[in-house]
PDB file of C-alpha atoms in Angstrom:
ATOM      1  CA  UNK F   1      27.292 -37.149 -26.005  1.00 52.00           C
ATOM      2  CA  UNK F   2      28.466 -34.255 -28.084  1.00 55.00           C
ATOM      3  CA  UNK F   3      26.330 -31.959 -25.973  1.00 58.00           C
ATOM      4  CA  UNK F   4      28.081 -32.985 -22.768  1.00 61.00           C
ATOM      5  CA  UNK F   5      31.515 -32.445 -24.250  1.00 69.00           C
ATOM      6  CA  UNK F   6      30.661 -28.947 -25.406  1.00 76.00           C
ATOM      7  CA  UNK F   7      29.061 -27.766 -22.216  1.00 82.00           C
ATOM      8  CA  UNK F   8      30.914 -29.746 -19.494  1.00 86.00           C
ATOM      9  CA  UNK F   9      32.167 -26.569 -17.801  1.00 86.00           C
ATOM     10  CA  UNK F  10      28.801 -24.927 -17.803  1.00 88.00           C
ATOM     11  CA  UNK F  11      27.039 -28.090 -16.436  1.00 89.00           C
ATOM     12  CA  UNK F  12      29.580 -28.502 -13.633  1.00 91.00           C
ATOM     13  CA  UNK F  13      29.301 -24.727 -12.839  1.00 91.00           C
ATOM     14  CA  UNK F  14      25.490 -24.965 -12.826  1.00 93.00           C
ATOM     15  CA  UNK F  15      25.619 -28.051 -10.488  1.00 94.00           C
ATOM     16  CA  UNK F  16      27.941 -26.165  -8.079  1.00 94.00           C
ATOM     17  CA  UNK F  17      25.750 -23.074  -8.054  1.00 94.00           C
ATOM     18  CA  UNK F  18      22.639 -25.168  -7.432  1.00 95.00           C
ATOM     19  CA  UNK F  19      24.304 -26.987  -4.525  1.00 96.00           C
ATOM     20  CA  UNK F  20      25.386 -23.586  -3.170  1.00 95.00           C
ATOM     21  CA  UNK F  21      21.899 -22.333  -3.651  1.00 94.00           C
ATOM     22  CA  UNK F  22      20.272 -25.070  -1.604  1.00 95.00           C
ATOM     23  CA  UNK F  23      23.036 -24.830   1.143  1.00 96.00           C
ATOM     24  CA  UNK F  24      22.638 -21.080   1.429  1.00 96.00           C
ATOM     25  CA  UNK F  25      18.807 -21.327   1.595  1.00 95.00           C
ATOM     26  CA  UNK F  26      19.031 -23.984   4.406  1.00 96.00           C
ATOM     27  CA  UNK F  27      21.653 -22.015   6.369  1.00 96.00           C
ATOM     28  CA  UNK F  28      19.887 -18.697   6.091  1.00 95.00           C
ATOM     29  CA  UNK F  29      16.576 -20.287   7.132  1.00 95.00           C
ATOM     30  CA  UNK F  30      18.108 -21.793  10.228  1.00 95.00           C
ATOM     31  CA  UNK F  31      19.885 -18.510  11.164  1.00 94.00           C
ATOM     32  CA  UNK F  32      16.652 -16.473  10.793  1.00 92.00           C
ATOM     33  CA  UNK F  33      14.667 -19.080  12.839  1.00 92.00           C
ATOM     34  CA  UNK F  34      17.310 -19.103  15.486  1.00 92.00           C
ATOM     35  CA  UNK F  35      17.279 -15.297  15.697  1.00 90.00           C
ATOM     36  CA  UNK F  36      13.410 -15.288  15.694  1.00 89.00           C
ATOM     37  CA  UNK F  37      13.348 -17.843  18.615  1.00 89.00           C
ATOM     38  CA  UNK F  38      15.817 -15.891  20.624  1.00 88.00           C
ATOM     39  CA  UNK F  39      13.837 -12.611  20.073  1.00 83.00           C
ATOM     40  CA  UNK F  40      10.414 -14.219  20.575  1.00 79.00           C
ATOM     41  CA  UNK F  41       9.172 -13.353  17.117  1.00 77.00           C
ATOM     42  CA  UNK F  42       6.038 -15.082  15.906  1.00 79.00           C
ATOM     43  CA  UNK F  43       6.241 -17.736  13.122  1.00 83.00           C
ATOM     44  CA  UNK F  44       4.357 -15.994  10.265  1.00 81.00           C
ATOM     45  CA  UNK F  45       6.665 -12.960  10.548  1.00 83.00           C
ATOM     46  CA  UNK F  46       9.649 -15.238  10.502  1.00 87.00           C
ATOM     47  CA  UNK F  47       8.336 -17.021   7.454  1.00 88.00           C
ATOM     48  CA  UNK F  48       7.817 -13.663   5.663  1.00 85.00           C
ATOM     49  CA  UNK F  49      11.461 -12.572   6.287  1.00 88.00           C
ATOM     50  CA  UNK F  50      12.613 -16.006   5.118  1.00 92.00           C
ATOM     51  CA  UNK F  51      10.725 -15.581   1.882  1.00 90.00           C
ATOM     52  CA  UNK F  52      12.406 -12.133   1.208  1.00 88.00           C
ATOM     53  CA  UNK F  53      15.851 -13.603   1.858  1.00 92.00           C
ATOM     54  CA  UNK F  54      15.179 -16.575  -0.356  1.00 94.00           C
ATOM     55  CA  UNK F  55      14.030 -14.203  -3.193  1.00 91.00           C
ATOM     56  CA  UNK F  56      17.360 -12.363  -2.876  1.00 91.00           C
ATOM     57  CA  UNK F  57      19.348 -15.671  -2.979  1.00 94.00           C
ATOM     58  CA  UNK F  58      17.279 -16.752  -6.031  1.00 93.00           C
ATOM     59  CA  UNK F  59      18.072 -13.513  -7.836  1.00 89.00           C
ATOM     60  CA  UNK F  60      21.786 -13.934  -7.129  1.00 91.00           C
ATOM     61  CA  UNK F  61      21.633 -17.483  -8.378  1.00 93.00           C
ATOM     62  CA  UNK F  62      20.010 -16.467 -11.635  1.00 90.00           C
ATOM     63  CA  UNK F  63      22.707 -13.888 -12.056  1.00 86.00           C
ATOM     64  CA  UNK F  64      25.443 -16.411 -11.534  1.00 89.00           C
ATOM     65  CA  UNK F  65      23.841 -18.825 -13.959  1.00 89.00           C
ATOM     66  CA  UNK F  66      23.735 -16.056 -16.608  1.00 86.00           C
ATOM     67  CA  UNK F  67      27.409 -15.567 -16.050  1.00 85.00           C
ATOM     68  CA  UNK F  68      28.278 -19.223 -16.210  1.00 86.00           C
ATOM     69  CA  UNK F  69      26.342 -19.851 -19.432  1.00 84.00           C
ATOM     70  CA  UNK F  70      27.843 -16.734 -21.080  1.00 83.00           C
ATOM     71  CA  UNK F  71      24.688 -14.988 -22.057  1.00 79.00           C
ATOM     72  CA  UNK F  72      25.671 -11.921 -24.068  1.00 80.00           C
ATOM     73  CA  UNK F  73      25.580  -8.594 -22.325  1.00 73.00           C
ATOM     74  CA  UNK F  74      23.346  -6.972 -24.997  1.00 78.00           C
ATOM     75  CA  UNK F  75      20.727  -9.754 -24.558  1.00 78.00           C
ATOM     76  CA  UNK F  76      20.678  -9.308 -20.794  1.00 75.00           C
ATOM     77  CA  UNK F  77      20.436  -5.470 -21.189  1.00 78.00           C
ATOM     78  CA  UNK F  78      17.471  -5.872 -23.576  1.00 83.00           C
ATOM     79  CA  UNK F  79      15.701  -8.339 -21.279  1.00 79.00           C
ATOM     80  CA  UNK F  80      16.362  -6.192 -18.113  1.00 78.00           C
ATOM     81  CA  UNK F  81      15.367  -2.976 -19.779  1.00 82.00           C
ATOM     82  CA  UNK F  82      12.054  -4.513 -20.894  1.00 81.00           C
ATOM     83  CA  UNK F  83      11.370  -6.070 -17.451  1.00 80.00           C
ATOM     84  CA  UNK F  84      12.450  -2.779 -15.682  1.00 77.00           C
ATOM     85  CA  UNK F  85      10.098  -0.720 -17.921  1.00 76.00           C
ATOM     86  CA  UNK F  86       7.099  -2.898 -17.150  1.00 70.00           C
ATOM     87  CA  UNK F  87       7.797  -3.029 -13.463  1.00 67.00           C
ATOM     88  CA  UNK F  88       8.600   0.645 -13.299  1.00 67.00           C
ATOM     89  CA  UNK F  89       5.311   1.545 -14.886  1.00 63.00           C
ATOM     90  CA  UNK F  90       3.404  -0.832 -12.610  1.00 62.00           C
ATOM     91  CA  UNK F  91       5.158   0.254  -9.490  1.00 59.00           C
ATOM     92  CA  UNK F  92       5.583   3.982 -10.039  1.00 59.00           C
ATOM     93  CA  UNK F  93       2.332   4.847  -8.238  1.00 50.00           C
ATOM     94  CA  UNK F  94       2.938   2.106  -5.644  1.00 58.00           C
ATOM     95  CA  UNK F  95       6.516   2.823  -4.513  1.00 63.00           C
ATOM     96  CA  UNK F  96       5.447   2.756  -1.009  1.00 66.00           C
ATOM     97  CA  UNK F  97       4.952  -1.024  -1.308  1.00 71.00           C
ATOM     98  CA  UNK F  98       8.725  -1.551  -1.584  1.00 72.00           C
ATOM     99  CA  UNK F  99       9.225   0.840   1.266  1.00 76.00           C
ATOM    100  CA  UNK F 100       6.808  -1.016   3.569  1.00 76.00           C
ATOM    101  CA  UNK F 101       8.399  -4.407   2.757  1.00 75.00           C
ATOM    102  CA  UNK F 102      11.866  -3.085   3.467  1.00 78.00           C
ATOM    103  CA  UNK F 103      10.523  -1.498   6.721  1.00 80.00           C
ATOM    104  CA  UNK F 104       8.892  -4.817   7.670  1.00 78.00           C
ATOM    105  CA  UNK F 105      12.273  -6.567   7.419  1.00 78.00           C
ATOM    106  CA  UNK F 106      13.896  -3.779   9.493  1.00 80.00           C
ATOM    107  CA  UNK F 107      11.207  -4.126  12.124  1.00 78.00           C
ATOM    108  CA  UNK F 108      11.730  -7.885  12.217  1.00 76.00           C
ATOM    109  CA  UNK F 109      15.418  -7.646  13.002  1.00 77.00           C
ATOM    110  CA  UNK F 110      16.003  -4.483  14.995  1.00 74.00           C
ATOM    111  CA  UNK F 111      12.907  -2.780  16.286  1.00 67.00           C
ATOM    112  CA  UNK F 112      12.391  -2.757  20.175  1.00 74.00           C
ATOM    113  CA  UNK F 113       8.620  -3.582  20.218  1.00 78.00           C
ATOM    114  CA  UNK F 114       6.885  -6.911  19.767  1.00 81.00           C
ATOM    115  CA  UNK F 115       3.276  -8.190  19.378  1.00 84.00           C
ATOM    116  CA  UNK F 116       1.434  -7.591  22.572  1.00 88.00           C
ATOM    117  CA  UNK F 117       3.293  -4.431  23.502  1.00 90.00           C
ATOM    118  CA  UNK F 118       1.368  -1.237  24.127  1.00 93.00           C
ATOM    119  CA  UNK F 119       3.010   1.701  22.199  1.00 92.00           C
ATOM    120  CA  UNK F 120       2.320   5.328  21.733  1.00 93.00           C
ATOM    121  CA  UNK F 121       3.039   6.832  18.236  1.00 92.00           C
ATOM    122  CA  UNK F 122       3.976  10.515  18.560  1.00 91.00           C
ATOM    123  CA  UNK F 123       2.205  12.033  15.528  1.00 87.00           C
ATOM    124  CA  UNK F 124       1.143  15.673  15.703  1.00 87.00           C
ATOM    125  CA  UNK F 125      -1.984  15.164  13.671  1.00 88.00           C
ATOM    126  CA  UNK F 126      -3.071  11.622  14.683  1.00 86.00           C
ATOM    127  CA  UNK F 127      -1.341  10.410  17.970  1.00 90.00           C
ATOM    128  CA  UNK F 128      -2.123   6.741  18.803  1.00 92.00           C
ATOM    129  CA  UNK F 129      -1.812   4.716  21.939  1.00 94.00           C
ATOM    130  CA  UNK F 130      -2.583   1.043  21.196  1.00 94.00           C
ATOM    131  CA  UNK F 131      -1.614  -2.574  21.593  1.00 94.00           C
ATOM    132  CA  UNK F 132       0.274  -4.250  18.718  1.00 91.00           C
ATOM    133  CA  UNK F 133      -1.870  -7.155  17.545  1.00 91.00           C
ATOM    134  CA  UNK F 134       0.108  -8.139  14.452  1.00 87.00           C
ATOM    135  CA  UNK F 135       3.064  -7.028  12.387  1.00 83.00           C
ATOM    136  CA  UNK F 136       2.636  -7.926   8.688  1.00 81.00           C
ATOM    137  CA  UNK F 137       4.651  -7.382   5.557  1.00 78.00           C
ATOM    138  CA  UNK F 138       3.079  -3.924   4.843  1.00 81.00           C
ATOM    139  CA  UNK F 139       1.205  -2.837   7.996  1.00 85.00           C
ATOM    140  CA  UNK F 140       1.152  -3.067  11.748  1.00 89.00           C
ATOM    141  CA  UNK F 141      -2.270  -3.845  13.223  1.00 92.00           C
ATOM    142  CA  UNK F 142      -2.966  -1.889  16.401  1.00 94.00           C
ATOM    143  CA  UNK F 143      -5.915  -2.123  18.831  1.00 95.00           C
ATOM    144  CA  UNK F 144      -6.745   0.952  20.893  1.00 94.00           C
ATOM    145  CA  UNK F 145      -8.082   0.822  24.465  1.00 92.00           C
ATOM    146  CA  UNK F 146     -11.613   1.505  22.960  1.00 94.00           C
ATOM    147  CA  UNK F 147     -11.389  -1.534  20.752  1.00 94.00           C
ATOM    148  CA  UNK F 148     -10.720   0.306  17.513  1.00 94.00           C
ATOM    149  CA  UNK F 149      -8.488  -1.466  14.994  1.00 95.00           C
ATOM    150  CA  UNK F 150      -5.831   0.930  13.472  1.00 93.00           C
ATOM    151  CA  UNK F 151      -3.738  -0.245  10.510  1.00 92.00           C
ATOM    152  CA  UNK F 152      -0.452   1.583  10.375  1.00 89.00           C
ATOM    153  CA  UNK F 153       2.054   1.368   7.486  1.00 88.00           C
ATOM    154  CA  UNK F 154       5.442  -0.098   8.417  1.00 85.00           C
ATOM    155  CA  UNK F 155       7.395   2.709   6.891  1.00 83.00           C
ATOM    156  CA  UNK F 156       5.622   5.268   9.052  1.00 85.00           C
ATOM    157  CA  UNK F 157       6.639   3.503  12.134  1.00 84.00           C
ATOM    158  CA  UNK F 158      10.326   4.014  11.210  1.00 82.00           C
ATOM    159  CA  UNK F 159       9.588   7.700  10.678  1.00 84.00           C
ATOM    160  CA  UNK F 160       7.617   8.535  13.891  1.00 86.00           C
ATOM    161  CA  UNK F 161       8.758   8.660  17.465  1.00 86.00           C
ATOM    162  CA  UNK F 162       7.420   5.699  19.480  1.00 88.00           C
ATOM    163  CA  UNK F 163       7.178   5.070  23.214  1.00 88.00           C
ATOM    164  CA  UNK F 164       6.661   1.541  24.589  1.00 87.00           C
ATOM    165  CA  UNK F 165       4.040   2.013  27.315  1.00 85.00           C
ATOM    166  CA  UNK F 166       3.781  -1.671  28.386  1.00 77.00           C
ATOM    167  CA  UNK F 167       6.131  -4.460  27.311  1.00 71.00           C
ATOM    168  CA  UNK F 168       4.323  -7.725  26.692  1.00 58.00           C
ATOM    169  CA  UNK F 169       6.915 -10.075  28.010  1.00 53.00           C
ATOM    170  CA  UNK F 170       7.791  -8.516  31.398  1.00 52.00           C
ATOM    171  CA  UNK F 171       4.521  -6.652  32.062  1.00 50.00           C
ATOM    172  CA  UNK F 172       6.550  -3.570  33.193  1.00 48.00           C
ATOM    173  CA  UNK F 173       4.873  -0.234  32.866  1.00 49.00           C
ATOM    174  CA  UNK F 174       6.931   2.654  31.451  1.00 46.00           C
ATOM    175  CA  UNK F 175       6.369   6.301  32.193  1.00 45.00           C
ATOM    176  CA  UNK F 176       6.170   8.408  29.067  1.00 43.00           C
TER     177      UNK F 176
END
């Protein structure tokens, strides 16, 4: 009973944060699924974006719990600097991974092409005209008219000019 009296505020705050966490995860999942349904996005891409959003919500929840429980700033700094050092060394050579994940989320919410569209990527050295077969977390899978599978990084799709040659949903041909 002594434990409950000493930490009543922290326990109540933790309960409120956890209820808020669950509510926010449910609401964000419903909103993303509603958007995906209205934009005809396939299920596995929707689930991927939901995982990213849940990760962000979880990080914010841990931050709130740290504040509620009054963890000392110097302890947080030591833990974060250790974690950052390890992650920084591990990710230094692989920085493009984070870029591709971010690009995948941007492609999910705001890019004009969908799976099944035929696109032309305007690249001086390696131009590609192909149908989009899949859009993953890191890459877009394209199939050329000769049947060749081309795997293109998401972050490069945001950097290159792209023409939509044939839209999957309305079967309208566009002139380049």
